[in-house]
């Protein structure tokens, strides 16, 4: 998490320096400063294009990294120490909202935390006979895994993300 924050700070600092370089170059009518500004913006555009191409080409690596992240989150769901209690409670809210259970393997992802007395993954009474639910350990739970829901959300919003990225690239050119 902190690596992402540091990256955003670094990118913000670089953009601020570039903006200052462009403003000073325009105010002083310095060809050198304006040329540096242009070259820096061109490099940023090239890096964005390369990032997009690498993301498309290495799609399988991105998916495997996502699977690895899901596996580590499953370990947090299975924790019985109380260390991940807040995460588990928030994840239960996510399950109820999106009508899903577990991240990869349904109720097995909860490990020992999944007890017949708990309301983890439990379907609402009016949904129990629908195709959203299945009977497991004498109670009705949601069939679909939340990993599927997350992947579907990403796929549904990928067009918007790509549109924004290409729109920014067009503006930069």
PDB file of C-alpha atoms in Angstrom:
ATOM      1  CA  UNK A   1       0.000   0.000   0.000  1.00  0.00           C
ATOM      2  CA  UNK A   2       2.776   2.436   0.885  1.00  0.00           C
ATOM      3  CA  UNK A   3       4.554   1.746  -2.404  1.00  0.00           C
ATOM      4  CA  UNK A   4       1.480   3.079  -4.235  1.00  0.00           C
ATOM      5  CA  UNK A   5       1.424   6.200  -2.062  1.00  0.00           C
ATOM      6  CA  UNK A   6       5.115   6.828  -2.673  1.00  0.00           C
ATOM      7  CA  UNK A   7       4.591   6.352  -6.410  1.00  0.00           C
ATOM      8  CA  UNK A   8       1.756   8.894  -6.446  1.00  0.00           C
ATOM      9  CA  UNK A   9       3.889  11.411  -4.528  1.00  0.00           C
ATOM     10  CA  UNK A  10       6.784  10.918  -6.966  1.00  0.00           C
ATOM     11  CA  UNK A  11       4.523  11.298 -10.013  1.00  0.00           C
ATOM     12  CA  UNK A  12       2.959  14.429  -8.520  1.00  0.00           C
ATOM     13  CA  UNK A  13       6.381  15.941  -7.872  1.00  0.00           C
ATOM     14  CA  UNK A  14       7.529  15.193 -11.430  1.00  0.00           C
ATOM     15  CA  UNK A  15       4.379  16.734 -12.903  1.00  0.00           C
ATOM     16  CA  UNK A  16       4.801  19.819 -10.703  1.00  0.00           C
ATOM     17  CA  UNK A  17       8.412  20.257 -11.855  1.00  0.00           C
ATOM     18  CA  UNK A  18       7.362  19.820 -15.493  1.00  0.00           C
ATOM     19  CA  UNK A  19       4.582  22.374 -15.093  1.00  0.00           C
ATOM     20  CA  UNK A  20       7.016  24.840 -13.553  1.00  0.00           C
ATOM     21  CA  UNK A  21       9.476  24.190 -16.393  1.00  0.00           C
ATOM     22  CA  UNK A  22       6.774  24.837 -18.998  1.00  0.00           C
ATOM     23  CA  UNK A  23       5.541  28.018 -17.300  1.00  0.00           C
ATOM     24  CA  UNK A  24       9.039  29.448 -16.877  1.00  0.00           C
ATOM     25  CA  UNK A  25       9.926  28.518 -20.447  1.00  0.00           C
ATOM     26  CA  UNK A  26       6.843  30.249 -21.795  1.00  0.00           C
ATOM     27  CA  UNK A  27       7.257  33.329 -19.578  1.00  0.00           C
ATOM     28  CA  UNK A  28      10.927  33.802 -20.450  1.00  0.00           C
ATOM     29  CA  UNK A  29      10.454  32.603 -24.027  1.00  0.00           C
ATOM     30  CA  UNK A  30      13.327  30.176 -23.495  1.00  0.00           C
ATOM     31  CA  UNK A  31      13.566  27.664 -26.315  1.00  0.00           C
ATOM     32  CA  UNK A  32      15.733  25.361 -24.177  1.00  0.00           C
ATOM     33  CA  UNK A  33      13.199  25.172 -21.323  1.00  0.00           C
ATOM     34  CA  UNK A  34      10.305  24.703 -23.729  1.00  0.00           C
ATOM     35  CA  UNK A  35      12.213  21.966 -25.565  1.00  0.00           C
ATOM     36  CA  UNK A  36      12.892  20.177 -22.243  1.00  0.00           C
ATOM     37  CA  UNK A  37       9.192  20.527 -21.383  1.00  0.00           C
ATOM     38  CA  UNK A  38       8.193  19.051 -24.746  1.00  0.00           C
ATOM     39  CA  UNK A  39      10.660  16.151 -24.487  1.00  0.00           C
ATOM     40  CA  UNK A  40       9.509  15.329 -20.943  1.00  0.00           C
ATOM     41  CA  UNK A  41       5.850  15.293 -22.009  1.00  0.00           C
ATOM     42  CA  UNK A  42       6.739  13.147 -25.011  1.00  0.00           C
ATOM     43  CA  UNK A  43       8.540  10.674 -22.726  1.00  0.00           C
ATOM     44  CA  UNK A  44       5.519  10.509 -20.425  1.00  0.00           C
ATOM     45  CA  UNK A  45       3.272   9.787 -23.423  1.00  0.00           C
ATOM     46  CA  UNK A  46       5.628   7.047 -24.610  1.00  0.00           C
ATOM     47  CA  UNK A  47       5.710   5.483 -21.135  1.00  0.00           C
ATOM     48  CA  UNK A  48       1.886   5.515 -21.038  1.00  0.00           C
ATOM     49  CA  UNK A  49       1.680   3.799 -24.415  1.00  0.00           C
ATOM     50  CA  UNK A  50       4.288   1.215 -23.413  1.00  0.00           C
ATOM     51  CA  UNK A  51       2.423   0.598 -20.141  1.00  0.00           C
ATOM     52  CA  UNK A  52      -0.830   0.036 -22.014  1.00  0.00           C
ATOM     53  CA  UNK A  53       0.777  -2.341 -24.497  1.00  0.00           C
ATOM     54  CA  UNK A  54       2.579  -4.274 -21.757  1.00  0.00           C
ATOM     55  CA  UNK A  55      -0.665  -4.507 -19.784  1.00  0.00           C
ATOM     56  CA  UNK A  56      -2.463  -5.948 -22.818  1.00  0.00           C
ATOM     57  CA  UNK A  57       0.379  -8.324 -23.738  1.00  0.00           C
ATOM     58  CA  UNK A  58       0.944  -9.564 -20.179  1.00  0.00           C
ATOM     59  CA  UNK A  59      -2.716 -10.060 -19.395  1.00  0.00           C
ATOM     60  CA  UNK A  60      -2.065 -13.589 -18.111  1.00  0.00           C
ATOM     61  CA  UNK A  61       0.585 -12.302 -15.681  1.00  0.00           C
ATOM     62  CA  UNK A  62      -1.850  -9.678 -14.433  1.00  0.00           C
ATOM     63  CA  UNK A  63      -4.451 -12.384 -13.900  1.00  0.00           C
ATOM     64  CA  UNK A  64      -1.971 -14.588 -12.021  1.00  0.00           C
ATOM     65  CA  UNK A  65      -0.983 -11.623  -9.828  1.00  0.00           C
ATOM     66  CA  UNK A  66      -4.695 -11.092  -9.134  1.00  0.00           C
ATOM     67  CA  UNK A  67      -5.039 -14.781  -8.177  1.00  0.00           C
ATOM     68  CA  UNK A  68      -2.068 -14.419  -5.819  1.00  0.00           C
ATOM     69  CA  UNK A  69      -3.701 -11.387  -4.214  1.00  0.00           C
ATOM     70  CA  UNK A  70      -6.947 -13.344  -3.792  1.00  0.00           C
ATOM     71  CA  UNK A  71      -5.035 -16.170  -2.104  1.00  0.00           C
ATOM     72  CA  UNK A  72      -3.525 -13.799   0.433  1.00  0.00           C
ATOM     73  CA  UNK A  73      -6.966 -12.332   1.126  1.00  0.00           C
ATOM     74  CA  UNK A  74      -8.329 -15.859   1.670  1.00  0.00           C
ATOM     75  CA  UNK A  75      -5.708 -16.320   4.396  1.00  0.00           C
ATOM     76  CA  UNK A  76      -7.093 -13.197   6.091  1.00  0.00           C
ATOM     77  CA  UNK A  77     -10.616 -14.633   5.938  1.00  0.00           C
ATOM     78  CA  UNK A  78      -9.422 -17.871   7.556  1.00  0.00           C
ATOM     79  CA  UNK A  79      -7.597 -16.098  10.393  1.00  0.00           C
ATOM     80  CA  UNK A  80      -9.020 -16.892  13.813  1.00  0.00           C
ATOM     81  CA  UNK A  81      -6.658 -14.652  15.807  1.00  0.00           C
ATOM     82  CA  UNK A  82      -8.847 -11.550  15.617  1.00  0.00           C
ATOM     83  CA  UNK A  83      -6.093  -9.688  13.801  1.00  0.00           C
ATOM     84  CA  UNK A  84      -8.211  -9.500  10.636  1.00  0.00           C
ATOM     85  CA  UNK A  85     -11.594  -9.116  12.350  1.00  0.00           C
ATOM     86  CA  UNK A  86     -12.357  -5.721  10.791  1.00  0.00           C
ATOM     87  CA  UNK A  87     -11.511  -7.022   7.301  1.00  0.00           C
ATOM     88  CA  UNK A  88     -13.729 -10.060   7.861  1.00  0.00           C
ATOM     89  CA  UNK A  89     -16.657  -7.887   8.956  1.00  0.00           C
ATOM     90  CA  UNK A  90     -16.284  -5.588   5.942  1.00  0.00           C
ATOM     91  CA  UNK A  91     -16.020  -8.585   3.644  1.00  0.00           C
ATOM     92  CA  UNK A  92     -19.284  -9.973   5.050  1.00  0.00           C
ATOM     93  CA  UNK A  93     -20.953  -6.666   4.123  1.00  0.00           C
ATOM     94  CA  UNK A  94     -19.481  -7.021   0.630  1.00  0.00           C
ATOM     95  CA  UNK A  95     -20.883 -10.577   0.415  1.00  0.00           C
ATOM     96  CA  UNK A  96     -24.358  -9.437   1.394  1.00  0.00           C
ATOM     97  CA  UNK A  97     -24.286  -6.490  -1.015  1.00  0.00           C
ATOM     98  CA  UNK A  98     -23.125  -8.502  -4.040  1.00  0.00           C
ATOM     99  CA  UNK A  99     -24.767 -11.808  -3.048  1.00  0.00           C
ATOM    100  CA  UNK A 100     -21.587 -13.882  -3.123  1.00  0.00           C
ATOM    101  CA  UNK A 101     -19.628 -16.155  -0.796  1.00  0.00           C
ATOM    102  CA  UNK A 102     -15.883 -16.410  -0.230  1.00  0.00           C
ATOM    103  CA  UNK A 103     -13.239 -15.276  -2.680  1.00  0.00           C
ATOM    104  CA  UNK A 104     -12.366 -18.400  -4.641  1.00  0.00           C
ATOM    105  CA  UNK A 105     -13.899 -21.554  -3.213  1.00  0.00           C
ATOM    106  CA  UNK A 106     -17.031 -20.265  -1.502  1.00  0.00           C
ATOM    107  CA  UNK A 107     -17.506 -21.114   2.175  1.00  0.00           C
ATOM    108  CA  UNK A 108     -14.240 -23.108   2.300  1.00  0.00           C
ATOM    109  CA  UNK A 109     -12.417 -19.757   2.086  1.00  0.00           C
ATOM    110  CA  UNK A 110     -13.668 -18.915   5.566  1.00  0.00           C
ATOM    111  CA  UNK A 111     -12.068 -22.055   7.076  1.00  0.00           C
ATOM    112  CA  UNK A 112     -12.905 -22.528  10.758  1.00  0.00           C
ATOM    113  CA  UNK A 113     -14.728 -19.186  10.860  1.00  0.00           C
ATOM    114  CA  UNK A 114     -17.595 -20.705   8.843  1.00  0.00           C
ATOM    115  CA  UNK A 115     -19.901 -22.197  11.434  1.00  0.00           C
ATOM    116  CA  UNK A 116     -23.535 -23.230  11.011  1.00  0.00           C
ATOM    117  CA  UNK A 117     -24.448 -20.705  13.728  1.00  0.00           C
ATOM    118  CA  UNK A 118     -22.785 -17.772  11.923  1.00  0.00           C
ATOM    119  CA  UNK A 119     -24.499 -15.730   9.231  1.00  0.00           C
ATOM    120  CA  UNK A 120     -21.490 -15.766   6.886  1.00  0.00           C
ATOM    121  CA  UNK A 121     -22.625 -16.088   3.247  1.00  0.00           C
ATOM    122  CA  UNK A 122     -26.187 -16.672   4.384  1.00  0.00           C
ATOM    123  CA  UNK A 123     -28.929 -15.958   1.846  1.00  0.00           C
ATOM    124  CA  UNK A 124     -31.851 -13.765   2.754  1.00  0.00           C
ATOM    125  CA  UNK A 125     -34.988 -15.836   3.499  1.00  0.00           C
ATOM    126  CA  UNK A 126     -36.800 -14.623   0.362  1.00  0.00           C
ATOM    127  CA  UNK A 127     -33.826 -15.657  -1.837  1.00  0.00           C
ATOM    128  CA  UNK A 128     -33.326 -19.149  -0.439  1.00  0.00           C
ATOM    129  CA  UNK A 129     -35.283 -20.921  -3.129  1.00  0.00           C
ATOM    130  CA  UNK A 130     -33.821 -18.877  -5.998  1.00  0.00           C
ATOM    131  CA  UNK A 131     -30.911 -19.951  -8.168  1.00  0.00           C
ATOM    132  CA  UNK A 132     -28.633 -17.528  -6.245  1.00  0.00           C
ATOM    133  CA  UNK A 133     -28.445 -19.898  -3.281  1.00  0.00           C
ATOM    134  CA  UNK A 134     -27.470 -23.445  -2.497  1.00  0.00           C
ATOM    135  CA  UNK A 135     -27.781 -25.555   0.635  1.00  0.00           C
ATOM    136  CA  UNK A 136     -24.520 -26.046   2.527  1.00  0.00           C
ATOM    137  CA  UNK A 137     -24.142 -27.404   6.078  1.00  0.00           C
ATOM    138  CA  UNK A 138     -27.889 -27.130   6.760  1.00  0.00           C
ATOM    139  CA  UNK A 139     -28.197 -23.484   5.689  1.00  0.00           C
ATOM    140  CA  UNK A 140     -28.660 -21.605   2.449  1.00  0.00           C
ATOM    141  CA  UNK A 141     -25.619 -19.698   1.192  1.00  0.00           C
ATOM    142  CA  UNK A 142     -24.805 -17.772  -1.981  1.00  0.00           C
ATOM    143  CA  UNK A 143     -23.430 -19.919  -4.842  1.00  0.00           C
ATOM    144  CA  UNK A 144     -21.245 -17.382  -6.605  1.00  0.00           C
ATOM    145  CA  UNK A 145     -17.747 -16.574  -5.309  1.00  0.00           C
ATOM    146  CA  UNK A 146     -16.876 -12.935  -4.699  1.00  0.00           C
ATOM    147  CA  UNK A 147     -13.743 -13.333  -6.823  1.00  0.00           C
ATOM    148  CA  UNK A 148     -16.039 -13.774  -9.828  1.00  0.00           C
ATOM    149  CA  UNK A 149     -17.949 -10.643  -8.844  1.00  0.00           C
ATOM    150  CA  UNK A 150     -14.742  -8.596  -8.543  1.00  0.00           C
ATOM    151  CA  UNK A 151     -13.449  -9.815 -11.923  1.00  0.00           C
ATOM    152  CA  UNK A 152     -16.810  -9.009 -13.530  1.00  0.00           C
ATOM    153  CA  UNK A 153     -16.766  -5.500 -12.017  1.00  0.00           C
ATOM    154  CA  UNK A 154     -13.287  -4.927 -13.453  1.00  0.00           C
ATOM    155  CA  UNK A 155     -14.339  -6.228 -16.873  1.00  0.00           C
ATOM    156  CA  UNK A 156     -17.493  -4.090 -16.853  1.00  0.00           C
ATOM    157  CA  UNK A 157     -15.530  -0.951 -16.026  1.00  0.00           C
ATOM    158  CA  UNK A 158     -12.502  -1.720 -18.196  1.00  0.00           C
ATOM    159  CA  UNK A 159     -14.036   0.095 -21.160  1.00  0.00           C
ATOM    160  CA  UNK A 160     -14.399   3.252 -19.065  1.00  0.00           C
ATOM    161  CA  UNK A 161     -10.822   2.956 -17.758  1.00  0.00           C
ATOM    162  CA  UNK A 162      -9.439   2.438 -21.269  1.00  0.00           C
ATOM    163  CA  UNK A 163     -11.529   5.337 -22.586  1.00  0.00           C
ATOM    164  CA  UNK A 164     -10.120   7.672 -19.943  1.00  0.00           C
ATOM    165  CA  UNK A 165      -6.560   6.490 -20.653  1.00  0.00           C
ATOM    166  CA  UNK A 166      -6.905   6.986 -24.416  1.00  0.00           C
ATOM    167  CA  UNK A 167      -8.659  10.325 -23.883  1.00  0.00           C
ATOM    168  CA  UNK A 168      -5.749  11.548 -21.801  1.00  0.00           C
ATOM    169  CA  UNK A 169      -3.298  10.302 -24.426  1.00  0.00           C
ATOM    170  CA  UNK A 170      -5.159  12.216 -27.154  1.00  0.00           C
ATOM    171  CA  UNK A 171      -5.165  15.395 -25.040  1.00  0.00           C
ATOM    172  CA  UNK A 172      -1.425  15.005 -24.426  1.00  0.00           C
ATOM    173  CA  UNK A 173      -0.695  14.709 -28.130  1.00  0.00           C
TER     174      UNK A 173
END
